[in-house]
CSV table of C-alpha atoms and ligand atoms in Angstrom, one decimal:
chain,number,residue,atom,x,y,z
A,23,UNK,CA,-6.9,26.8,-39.3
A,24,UNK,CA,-4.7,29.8,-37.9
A,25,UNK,CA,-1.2,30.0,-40.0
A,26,UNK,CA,1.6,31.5,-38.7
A,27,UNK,CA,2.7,31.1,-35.0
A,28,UNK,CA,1.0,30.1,-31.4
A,29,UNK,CA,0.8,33.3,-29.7
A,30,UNK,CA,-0.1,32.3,-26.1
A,31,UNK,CA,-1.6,35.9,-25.0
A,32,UNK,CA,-4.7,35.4,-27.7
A,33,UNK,CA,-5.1,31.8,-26.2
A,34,UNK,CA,-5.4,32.8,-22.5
A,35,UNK,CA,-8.4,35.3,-21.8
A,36,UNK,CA,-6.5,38.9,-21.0
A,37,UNK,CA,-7.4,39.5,-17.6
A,38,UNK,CA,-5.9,35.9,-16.9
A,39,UNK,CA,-3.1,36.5,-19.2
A,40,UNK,CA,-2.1,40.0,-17.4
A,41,UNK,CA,-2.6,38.7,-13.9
A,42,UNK,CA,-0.5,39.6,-11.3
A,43,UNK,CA,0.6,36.8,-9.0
A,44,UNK,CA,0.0,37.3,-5.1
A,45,UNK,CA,2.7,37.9,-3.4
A,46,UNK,CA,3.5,37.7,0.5
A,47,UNK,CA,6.2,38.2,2.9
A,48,UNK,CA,7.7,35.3,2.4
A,49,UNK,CA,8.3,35.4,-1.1
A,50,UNK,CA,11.2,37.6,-0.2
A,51,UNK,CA,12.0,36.5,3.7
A,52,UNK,CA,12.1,32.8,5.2
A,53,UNK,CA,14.1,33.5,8.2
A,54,UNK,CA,13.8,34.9,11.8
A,55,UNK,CA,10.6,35.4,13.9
A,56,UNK,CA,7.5,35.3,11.6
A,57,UNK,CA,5.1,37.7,12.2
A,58,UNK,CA,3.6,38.1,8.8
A,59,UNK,CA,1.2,36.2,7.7
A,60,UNK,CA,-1.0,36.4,10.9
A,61,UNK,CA,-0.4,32.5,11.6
A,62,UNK,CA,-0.8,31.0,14.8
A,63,UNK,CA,2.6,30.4,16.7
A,64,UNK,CA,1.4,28.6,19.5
A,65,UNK,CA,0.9,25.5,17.2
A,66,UNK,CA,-1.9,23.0,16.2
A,67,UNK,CA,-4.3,22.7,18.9
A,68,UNK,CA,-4.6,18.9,17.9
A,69,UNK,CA,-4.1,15.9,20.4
A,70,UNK,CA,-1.8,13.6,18.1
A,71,UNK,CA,1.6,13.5,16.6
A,72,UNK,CA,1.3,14.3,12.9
A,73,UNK,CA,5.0,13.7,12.2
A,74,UNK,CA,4.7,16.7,10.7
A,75,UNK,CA,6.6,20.1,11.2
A,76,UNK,CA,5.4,23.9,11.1
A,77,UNK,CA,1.4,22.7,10.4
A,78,UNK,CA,1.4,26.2,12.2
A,79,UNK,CA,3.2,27.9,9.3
A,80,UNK,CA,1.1,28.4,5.8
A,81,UNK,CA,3.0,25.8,2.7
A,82,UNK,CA,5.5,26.6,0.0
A,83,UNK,CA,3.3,28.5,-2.5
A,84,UNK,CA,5.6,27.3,-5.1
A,85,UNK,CA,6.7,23.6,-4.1
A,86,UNK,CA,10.1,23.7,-6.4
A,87,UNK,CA,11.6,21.0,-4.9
A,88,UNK,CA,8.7,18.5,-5.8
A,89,UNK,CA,8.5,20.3,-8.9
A,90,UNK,CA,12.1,19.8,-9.7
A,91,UNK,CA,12.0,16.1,-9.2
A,92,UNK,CA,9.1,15.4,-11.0
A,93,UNK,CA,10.8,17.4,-13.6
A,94,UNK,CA,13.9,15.2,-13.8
A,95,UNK,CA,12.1,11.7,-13.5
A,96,UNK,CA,9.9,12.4,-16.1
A,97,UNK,CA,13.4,13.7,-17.9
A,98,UNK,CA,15.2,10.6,-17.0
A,99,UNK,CA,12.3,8.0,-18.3
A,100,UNK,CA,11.8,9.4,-21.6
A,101,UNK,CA,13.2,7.9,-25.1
A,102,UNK,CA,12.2,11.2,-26.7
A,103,UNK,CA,14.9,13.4,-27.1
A,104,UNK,CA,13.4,17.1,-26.5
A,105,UNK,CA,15.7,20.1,-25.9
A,106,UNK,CA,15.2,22.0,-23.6
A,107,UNK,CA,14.7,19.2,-20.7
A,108,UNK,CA,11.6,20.1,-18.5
A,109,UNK,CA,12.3,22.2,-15.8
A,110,UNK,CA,10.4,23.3,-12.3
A,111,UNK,CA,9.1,26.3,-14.7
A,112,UNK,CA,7.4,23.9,-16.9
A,113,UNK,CA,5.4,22.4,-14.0
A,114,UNK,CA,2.0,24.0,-11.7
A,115,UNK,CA,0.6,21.7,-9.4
A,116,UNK,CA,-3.1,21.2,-8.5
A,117,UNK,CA,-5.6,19.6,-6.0
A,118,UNK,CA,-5.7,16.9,-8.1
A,119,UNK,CA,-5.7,16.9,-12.1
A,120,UNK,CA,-9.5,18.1,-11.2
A,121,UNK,CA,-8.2,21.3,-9.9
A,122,UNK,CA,-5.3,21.4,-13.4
A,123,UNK,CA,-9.1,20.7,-15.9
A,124,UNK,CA,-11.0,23.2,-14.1
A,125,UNK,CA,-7.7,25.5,-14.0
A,126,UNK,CA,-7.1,25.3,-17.8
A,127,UNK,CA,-10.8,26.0,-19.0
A,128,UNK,CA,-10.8,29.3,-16.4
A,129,UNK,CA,-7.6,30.3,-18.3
A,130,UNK,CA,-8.7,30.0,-21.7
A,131,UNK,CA,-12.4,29.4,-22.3
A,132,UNK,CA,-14.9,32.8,-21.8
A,133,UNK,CA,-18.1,31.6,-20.0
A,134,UNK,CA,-21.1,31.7,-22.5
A,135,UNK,CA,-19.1,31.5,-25.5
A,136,UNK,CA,-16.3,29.3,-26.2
A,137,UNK,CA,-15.9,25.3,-25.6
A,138,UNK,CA,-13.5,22.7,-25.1
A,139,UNK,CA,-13.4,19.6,-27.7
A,140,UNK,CA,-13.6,16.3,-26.0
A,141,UNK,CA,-13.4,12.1,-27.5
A,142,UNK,CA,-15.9,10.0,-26.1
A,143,UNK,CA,-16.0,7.8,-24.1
A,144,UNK,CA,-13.7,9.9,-21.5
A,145,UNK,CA,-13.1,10.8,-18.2
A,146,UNK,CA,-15.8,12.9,-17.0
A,147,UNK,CA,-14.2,15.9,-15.1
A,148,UNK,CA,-14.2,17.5,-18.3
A,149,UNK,CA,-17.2,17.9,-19.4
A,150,UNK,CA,-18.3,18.6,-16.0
A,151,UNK,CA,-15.9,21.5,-15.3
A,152,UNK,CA,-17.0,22.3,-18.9
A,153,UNK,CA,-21.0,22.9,-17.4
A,154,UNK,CA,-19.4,24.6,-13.7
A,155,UNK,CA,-17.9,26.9,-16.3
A,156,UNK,CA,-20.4,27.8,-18.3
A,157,UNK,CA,-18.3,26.5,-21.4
A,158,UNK,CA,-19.4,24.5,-24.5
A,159,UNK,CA,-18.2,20.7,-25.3
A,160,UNK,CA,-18.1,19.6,-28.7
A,161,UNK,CA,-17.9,15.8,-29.0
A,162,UNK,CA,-15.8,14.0,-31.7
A,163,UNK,CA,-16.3,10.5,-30.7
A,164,UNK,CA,-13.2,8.3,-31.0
A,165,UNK,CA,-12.9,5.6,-33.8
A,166,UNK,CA,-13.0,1.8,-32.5
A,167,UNK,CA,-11.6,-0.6,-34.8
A,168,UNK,CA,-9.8,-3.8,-34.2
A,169,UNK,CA,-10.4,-3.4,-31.2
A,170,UNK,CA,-8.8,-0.6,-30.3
A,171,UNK,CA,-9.8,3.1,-29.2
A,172,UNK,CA,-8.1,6.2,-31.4
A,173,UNK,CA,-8.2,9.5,-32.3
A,174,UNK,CA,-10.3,10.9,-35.4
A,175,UNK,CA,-7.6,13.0,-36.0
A,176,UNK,CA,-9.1,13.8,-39.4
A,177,UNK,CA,-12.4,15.0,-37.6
A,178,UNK,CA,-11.0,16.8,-35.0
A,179,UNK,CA,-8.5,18.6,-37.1
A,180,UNK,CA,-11.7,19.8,-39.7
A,181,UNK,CA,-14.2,20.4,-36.8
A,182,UNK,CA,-11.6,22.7,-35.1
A,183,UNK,CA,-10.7,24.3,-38.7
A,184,UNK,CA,-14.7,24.8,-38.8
A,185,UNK,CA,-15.4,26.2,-35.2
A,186,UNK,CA,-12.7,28.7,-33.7
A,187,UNK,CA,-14.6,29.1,-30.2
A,188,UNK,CA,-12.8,25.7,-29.4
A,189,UNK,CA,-10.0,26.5,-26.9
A,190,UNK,CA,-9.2,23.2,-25.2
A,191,UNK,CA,-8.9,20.0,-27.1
A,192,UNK,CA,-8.8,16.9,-24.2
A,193,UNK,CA,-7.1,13.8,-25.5
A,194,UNK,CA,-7.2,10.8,-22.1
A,195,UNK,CA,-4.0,8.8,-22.7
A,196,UNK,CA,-3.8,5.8,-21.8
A,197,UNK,CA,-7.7,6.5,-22.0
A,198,UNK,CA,-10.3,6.5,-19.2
A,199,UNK,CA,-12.3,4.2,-19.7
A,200,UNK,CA,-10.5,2.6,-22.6
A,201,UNK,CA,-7.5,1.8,-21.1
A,202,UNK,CA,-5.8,3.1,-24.6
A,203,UNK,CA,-2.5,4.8,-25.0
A,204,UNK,CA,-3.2,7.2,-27.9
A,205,UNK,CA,-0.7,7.2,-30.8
A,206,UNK,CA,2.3,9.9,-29.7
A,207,UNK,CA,2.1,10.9,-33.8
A,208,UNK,CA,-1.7,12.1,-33.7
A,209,UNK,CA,-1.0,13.7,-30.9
A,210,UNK,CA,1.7,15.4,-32.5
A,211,UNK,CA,0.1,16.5,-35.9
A,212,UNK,CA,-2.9,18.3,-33.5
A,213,UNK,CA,-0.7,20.1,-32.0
A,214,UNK,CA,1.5,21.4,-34.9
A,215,UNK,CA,-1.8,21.6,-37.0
A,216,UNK,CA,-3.9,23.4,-35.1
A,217,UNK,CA,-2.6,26.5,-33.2
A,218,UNK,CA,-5.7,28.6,-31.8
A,219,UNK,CA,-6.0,27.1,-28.6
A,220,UNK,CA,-4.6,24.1,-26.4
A,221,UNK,CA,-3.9,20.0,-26.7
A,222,UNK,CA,-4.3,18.8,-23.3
A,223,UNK,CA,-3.2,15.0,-22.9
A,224,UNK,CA,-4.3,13.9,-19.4
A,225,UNK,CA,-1.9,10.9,-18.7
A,226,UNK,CA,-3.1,10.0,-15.6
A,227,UNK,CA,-2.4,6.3,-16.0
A,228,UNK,CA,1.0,6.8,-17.8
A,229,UNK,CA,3.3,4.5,-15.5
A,230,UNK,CA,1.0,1.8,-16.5
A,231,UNK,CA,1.6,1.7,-20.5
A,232,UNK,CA,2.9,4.3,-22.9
A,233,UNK,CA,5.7,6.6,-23.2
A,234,UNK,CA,5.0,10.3,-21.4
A,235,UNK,CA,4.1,13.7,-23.4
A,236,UNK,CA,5.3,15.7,-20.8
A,237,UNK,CA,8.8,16.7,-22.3
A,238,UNK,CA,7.4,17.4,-25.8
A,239,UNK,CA,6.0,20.6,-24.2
A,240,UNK,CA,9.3,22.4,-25.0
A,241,UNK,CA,8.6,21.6,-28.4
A,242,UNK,CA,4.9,22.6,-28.6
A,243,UNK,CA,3.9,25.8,-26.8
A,244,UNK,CA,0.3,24.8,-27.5
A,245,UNK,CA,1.0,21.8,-25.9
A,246,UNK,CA,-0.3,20.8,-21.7
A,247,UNK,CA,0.0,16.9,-20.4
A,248,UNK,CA,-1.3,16.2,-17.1
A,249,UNK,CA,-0.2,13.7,-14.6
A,250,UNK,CA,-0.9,12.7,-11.0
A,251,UNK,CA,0.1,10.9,-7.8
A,252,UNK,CA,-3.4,9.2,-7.6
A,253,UNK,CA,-3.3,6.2,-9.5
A,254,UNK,CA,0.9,4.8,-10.5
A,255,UNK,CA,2.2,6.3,-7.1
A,256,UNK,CA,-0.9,5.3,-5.0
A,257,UNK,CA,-1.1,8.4,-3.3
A,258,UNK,CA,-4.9,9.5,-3.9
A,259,UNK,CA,-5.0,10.7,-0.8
A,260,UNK,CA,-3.3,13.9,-0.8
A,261,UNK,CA,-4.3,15.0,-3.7
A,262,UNK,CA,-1.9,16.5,-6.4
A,263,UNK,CA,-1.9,16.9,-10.0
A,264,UNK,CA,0.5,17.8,-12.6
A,265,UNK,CA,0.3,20.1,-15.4
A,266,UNK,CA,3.4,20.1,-17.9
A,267,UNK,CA,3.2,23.5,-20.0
A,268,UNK,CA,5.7,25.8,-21.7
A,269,UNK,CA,7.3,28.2,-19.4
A,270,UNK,CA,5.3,30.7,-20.2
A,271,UNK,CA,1.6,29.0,-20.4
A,272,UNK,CA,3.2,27.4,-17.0
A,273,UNK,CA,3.9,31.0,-15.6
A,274,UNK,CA,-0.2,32.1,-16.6
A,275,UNK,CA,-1.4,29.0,-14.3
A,276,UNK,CA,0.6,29.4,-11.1
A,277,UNK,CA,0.2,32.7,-11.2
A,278,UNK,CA,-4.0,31.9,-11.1
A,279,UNK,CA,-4.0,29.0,-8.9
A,280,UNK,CA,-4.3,29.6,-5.0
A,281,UNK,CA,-1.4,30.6,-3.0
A,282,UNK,CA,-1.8,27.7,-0.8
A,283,UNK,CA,-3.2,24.9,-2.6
A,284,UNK,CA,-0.8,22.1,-2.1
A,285,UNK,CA,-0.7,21.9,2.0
A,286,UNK,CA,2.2,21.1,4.2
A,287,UNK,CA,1.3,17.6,4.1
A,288,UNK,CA,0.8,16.5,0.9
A,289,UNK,CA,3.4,18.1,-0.2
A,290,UNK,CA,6.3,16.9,2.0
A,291,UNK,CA,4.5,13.0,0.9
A,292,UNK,CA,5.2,14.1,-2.7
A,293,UNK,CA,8.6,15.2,-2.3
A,294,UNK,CA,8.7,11.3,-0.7
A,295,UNK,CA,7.5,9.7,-3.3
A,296,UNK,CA,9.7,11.0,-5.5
A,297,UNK,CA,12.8,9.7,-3.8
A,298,UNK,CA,14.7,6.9,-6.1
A,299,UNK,CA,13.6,4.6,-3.4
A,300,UNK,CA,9.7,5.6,-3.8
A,301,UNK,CA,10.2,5.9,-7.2
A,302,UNK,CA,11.5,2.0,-7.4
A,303,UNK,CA,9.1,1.0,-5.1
A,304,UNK,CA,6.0,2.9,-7.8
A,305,UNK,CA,7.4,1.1,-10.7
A,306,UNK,CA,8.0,-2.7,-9.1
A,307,UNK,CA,4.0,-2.0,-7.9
A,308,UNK,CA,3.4,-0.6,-11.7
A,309,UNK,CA,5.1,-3.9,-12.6
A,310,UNK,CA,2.5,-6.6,-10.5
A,311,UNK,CA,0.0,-4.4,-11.4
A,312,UNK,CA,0.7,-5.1,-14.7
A,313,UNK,CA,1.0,-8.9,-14.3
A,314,UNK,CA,-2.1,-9.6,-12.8
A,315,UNK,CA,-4.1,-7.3,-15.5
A,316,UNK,CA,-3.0,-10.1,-17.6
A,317,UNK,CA,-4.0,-12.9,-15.3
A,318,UNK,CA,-7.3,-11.3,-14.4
A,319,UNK,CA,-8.1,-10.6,-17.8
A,320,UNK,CA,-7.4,-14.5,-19.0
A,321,UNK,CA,-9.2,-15.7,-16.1
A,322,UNK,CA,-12.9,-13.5,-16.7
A,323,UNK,CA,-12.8,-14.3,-20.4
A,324,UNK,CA,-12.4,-17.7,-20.2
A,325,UNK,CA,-16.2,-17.6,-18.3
A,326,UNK,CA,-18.9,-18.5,-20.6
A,327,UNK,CA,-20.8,-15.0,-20.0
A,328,UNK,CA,-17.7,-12.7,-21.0
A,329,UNK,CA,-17.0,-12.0,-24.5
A,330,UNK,CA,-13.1,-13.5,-25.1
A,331,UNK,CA,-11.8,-10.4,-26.2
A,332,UNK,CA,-12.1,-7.4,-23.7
A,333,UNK,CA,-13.5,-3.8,-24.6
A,334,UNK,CA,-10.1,-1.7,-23.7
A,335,UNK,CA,-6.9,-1.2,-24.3
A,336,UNK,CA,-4.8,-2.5,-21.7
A,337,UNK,CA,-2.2,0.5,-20.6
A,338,UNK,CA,-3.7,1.7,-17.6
A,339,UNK,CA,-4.1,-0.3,-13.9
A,340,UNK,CA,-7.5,-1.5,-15.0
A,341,UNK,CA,-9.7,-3.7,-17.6
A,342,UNK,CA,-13.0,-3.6,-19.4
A,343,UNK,CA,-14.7,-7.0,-20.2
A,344,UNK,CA,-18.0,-7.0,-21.9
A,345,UNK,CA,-20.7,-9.3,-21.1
A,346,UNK,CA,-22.2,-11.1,-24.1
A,347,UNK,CA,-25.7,-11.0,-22.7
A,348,UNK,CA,-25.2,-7.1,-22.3
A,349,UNK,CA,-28.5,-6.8,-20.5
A,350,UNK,CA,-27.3,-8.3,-17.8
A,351,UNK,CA,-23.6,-6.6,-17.2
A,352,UNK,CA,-25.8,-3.6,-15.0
A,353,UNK,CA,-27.1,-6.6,-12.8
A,354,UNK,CA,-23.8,-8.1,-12.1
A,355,UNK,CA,-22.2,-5.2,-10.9
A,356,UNK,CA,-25.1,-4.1,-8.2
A,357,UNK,CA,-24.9,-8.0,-7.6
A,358,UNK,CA,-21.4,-7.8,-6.9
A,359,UNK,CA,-21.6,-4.9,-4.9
A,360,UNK,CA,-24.6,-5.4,-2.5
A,361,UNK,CA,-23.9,-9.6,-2.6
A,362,UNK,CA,-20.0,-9.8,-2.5
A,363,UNK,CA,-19.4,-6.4,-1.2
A,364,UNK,CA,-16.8,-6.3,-4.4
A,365,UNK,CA,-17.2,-2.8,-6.3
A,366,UNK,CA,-16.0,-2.6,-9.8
A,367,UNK,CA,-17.5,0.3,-12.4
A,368,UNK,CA,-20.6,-0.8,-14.6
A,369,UNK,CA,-19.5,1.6,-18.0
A,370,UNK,CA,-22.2,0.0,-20.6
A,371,UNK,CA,-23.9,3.3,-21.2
A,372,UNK,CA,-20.6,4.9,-22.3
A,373,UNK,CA,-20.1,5.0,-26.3
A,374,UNK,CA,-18.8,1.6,-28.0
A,375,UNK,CA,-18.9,-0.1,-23.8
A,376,UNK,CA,-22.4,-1.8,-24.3
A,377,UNK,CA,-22.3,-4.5,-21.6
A,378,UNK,CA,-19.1,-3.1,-20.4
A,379,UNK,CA,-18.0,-3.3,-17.0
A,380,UNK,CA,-14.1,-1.7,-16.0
A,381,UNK,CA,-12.1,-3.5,-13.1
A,382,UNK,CA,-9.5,-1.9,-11.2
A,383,UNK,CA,-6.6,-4.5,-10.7
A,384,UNK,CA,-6.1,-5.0,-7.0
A,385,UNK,CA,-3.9,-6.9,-5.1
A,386,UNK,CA,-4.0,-10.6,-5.8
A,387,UNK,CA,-6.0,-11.6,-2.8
A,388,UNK,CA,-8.3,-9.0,-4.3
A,389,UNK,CA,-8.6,-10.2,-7.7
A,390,UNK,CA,-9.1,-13.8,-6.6
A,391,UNK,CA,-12.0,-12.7,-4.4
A,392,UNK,CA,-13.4,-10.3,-7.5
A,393,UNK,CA,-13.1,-13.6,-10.3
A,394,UNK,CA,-14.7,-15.9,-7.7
A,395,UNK,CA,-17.6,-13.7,-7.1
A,396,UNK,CA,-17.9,-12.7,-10.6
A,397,UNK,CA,-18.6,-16.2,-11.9
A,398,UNK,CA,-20.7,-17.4,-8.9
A,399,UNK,CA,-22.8,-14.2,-9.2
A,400,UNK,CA,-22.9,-14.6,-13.4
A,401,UNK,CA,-23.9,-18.2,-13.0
A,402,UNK,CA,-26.5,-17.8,-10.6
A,403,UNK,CA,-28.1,-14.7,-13.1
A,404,UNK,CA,-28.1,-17.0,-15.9
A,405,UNK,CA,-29.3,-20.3,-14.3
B,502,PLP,C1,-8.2,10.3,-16.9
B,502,PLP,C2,-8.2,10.7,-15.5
B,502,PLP,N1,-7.7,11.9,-15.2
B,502,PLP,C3,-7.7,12.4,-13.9
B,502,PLP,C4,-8.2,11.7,-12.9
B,502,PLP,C5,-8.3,12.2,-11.5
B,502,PLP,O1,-7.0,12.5,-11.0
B,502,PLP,P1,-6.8,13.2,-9.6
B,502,PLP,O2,-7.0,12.2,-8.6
B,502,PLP,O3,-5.4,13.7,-9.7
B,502,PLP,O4,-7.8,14.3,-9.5
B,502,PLP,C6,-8.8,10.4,-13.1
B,502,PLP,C7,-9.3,9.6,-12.0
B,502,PLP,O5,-10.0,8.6,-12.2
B,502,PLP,C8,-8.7,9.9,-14.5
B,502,PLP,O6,-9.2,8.7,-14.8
């Protein structure tokens, strides 16, 4: 394990770390006829209203203002009490928290050489941006006791004593597909134990269950959390993710990422949703969301063919029932999608999910439809 302090420049490979940021015009000048950036001022040559100014004019490379109010929501909802409170500096946005995990192993991990350290069963952007980039994964499965998915934290914290080409260590909390919020503490004792690389907690599903990370990267420079609008604000469509980092790692990202990443659009839909309006409106839908998981949940394992306690955790927007004839849970979810047209996620190949299948909560009309067909279609398999 490396003593001392985290030292961000031997983290970050040194072309990254030294990279100058592009720079344009308009970095300096907002104002007045622009003719610098070779745009076209004639407009979109579209045939519909887009309600949407300047799609003529390139974006905001550095989207402050949505920065700045994710910033102080995610300030204003935590109980922990970290000092300095996040900032716009502490944020880079992405095209997606796809764009943030492929950003992050480009930054630190050398092609051919060094790996990232992930805990199956997980979301599987990782390990695929892992393979794009030519980069290792070392798995430390998590444990599964009671129930309940966690960290090894023992295992992790030996395997990364014992290999120091891991950079990246990706913790999914609340976990995907577990539906787990990982303890805060284990969280906590990787990152002050372990300082030659970076604890990324991806906390995609956050609004659903669990208290946020995000502020404790003031307190741990070797700390990154991600978020995104995709799943608790409902806004998959436009496509942006969060990375939380200190100032500095914050500073290395945006100043790799493409000028232009977050467009006109998406942005000014962001900046929307994070009015105290939108932001209501997100937690009341967080709220039914919430309700029916339980009601969905009582409902499936109450049928004869579902085990009565359910694979996952239940602190994200979706469940994981496991069939007790697991040979069958494959069959009832192409039945369910070819027969009811009602797609849910067959997961029983993923480690500990034999049998497993994971169910987004919809709205209630939706998750009516989904436990009618789910019985009729179970029944009929095992007649
Ligand atoms: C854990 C996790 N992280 C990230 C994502 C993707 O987020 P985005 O839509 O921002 O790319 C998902 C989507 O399913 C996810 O489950």
């Amino acid at each position: 394990m490396t003593a001392g302090k985290f030292d961000l420049s031997n983290i970050v490979r040194p072309k990254i770390y030294n990279l100058e940021p592009y720079r344009c015009a308009r970095d300096d000048f907002t104002e007045g006829i622009l003719l610098d950036a070779n745009e076209n001022a004639h407009g979109p040559s579209i045939t519909i209203s887009t309600g949407f100014e300047d799609l003529h004019r390139y974006p905001d490379p550095h989207q402050v203002k949505f920065k700045s109010l994710m910033a102080q929501f995610r300030n204003k909802n935590s109980k922990l009490s970290v000092e300095p409170l996040l900032t716009s500096d502490n944020l880079c946005l992405g095209v997606g928290s796809d764009e943030s995990v492929d950003a992050l192993i480009r930054a630190c991990c050398i092609p051919g050489k060094q790996k990232i350290l992930i805990n199956p069963p997980t979301y599987g952007m990782y390990s695929i941006c892992a393979a794009i980039n030519d980069v290792g994964v070392v798995k430390i499965p998590l444990t599964y006791e009671d129930n309940t998915f966690q960290l090894n934290v023992e295992k992790i914290l030996d395997t990364l004593r014992s290999d120091q080409d891991i950079k990246l260590v990706f913790i999914t909390s609340p976990g995907n597909p577990t539906g787990q919020y990982i303890n805060l503490a284990d969280i906590e004792r990787i990152c002050s134990s372990w300082l030659n690389g970076i604890v990324v907690v991806d906390e995609a599903y956050i609004d659903f269950g669990g208290e946020s990370a995000s502020p404790l990267v003031n307190k741990y420079p070797n700390l990154a959390v991600f978020q995104t609008v995709s799943k608790s604000f409902g806004l998959a469509g436009i496509r942006i993710g969060i990375t939380f980092a200190s100032k500095e790692l914050s500073s290395v990202l945006n100043a790799m990422k493409a000028p232009y990443n977050i467009s006109t659009m998406a942005s000014q839909l962001g900046v929307n949703a994070l009015s105290d309006k939108s932001i209501q409106i997100m937690q009341e839908n967080a709220t039914k969301i919430n309700k029916e998981k339980f009601r969905v949940l009582k409902e499936l394992t109450s049928l004869d063919c579902v085990e009565d306690q359910q694979i996952s955790g239940l602190d994200a927007n979706f469940i994981m029932i496991r069939m007790k004839n697991r040979d069958i849970a494959k069959q009832v979810y192409l039945n369910l999608a070819t027969k009811a047209k009602v797609v849910v996620r067959y997961r029983g190949t993923e480690l500990g999910c034999a049998g497993g299948l994971r169910i987004t909560i919809g709205t209630k009309e939706e998750n009516d439809r989904l436990i009618k067909e789910l019985k009729n279609i179970t029944d009929q398999l095992l007649k």
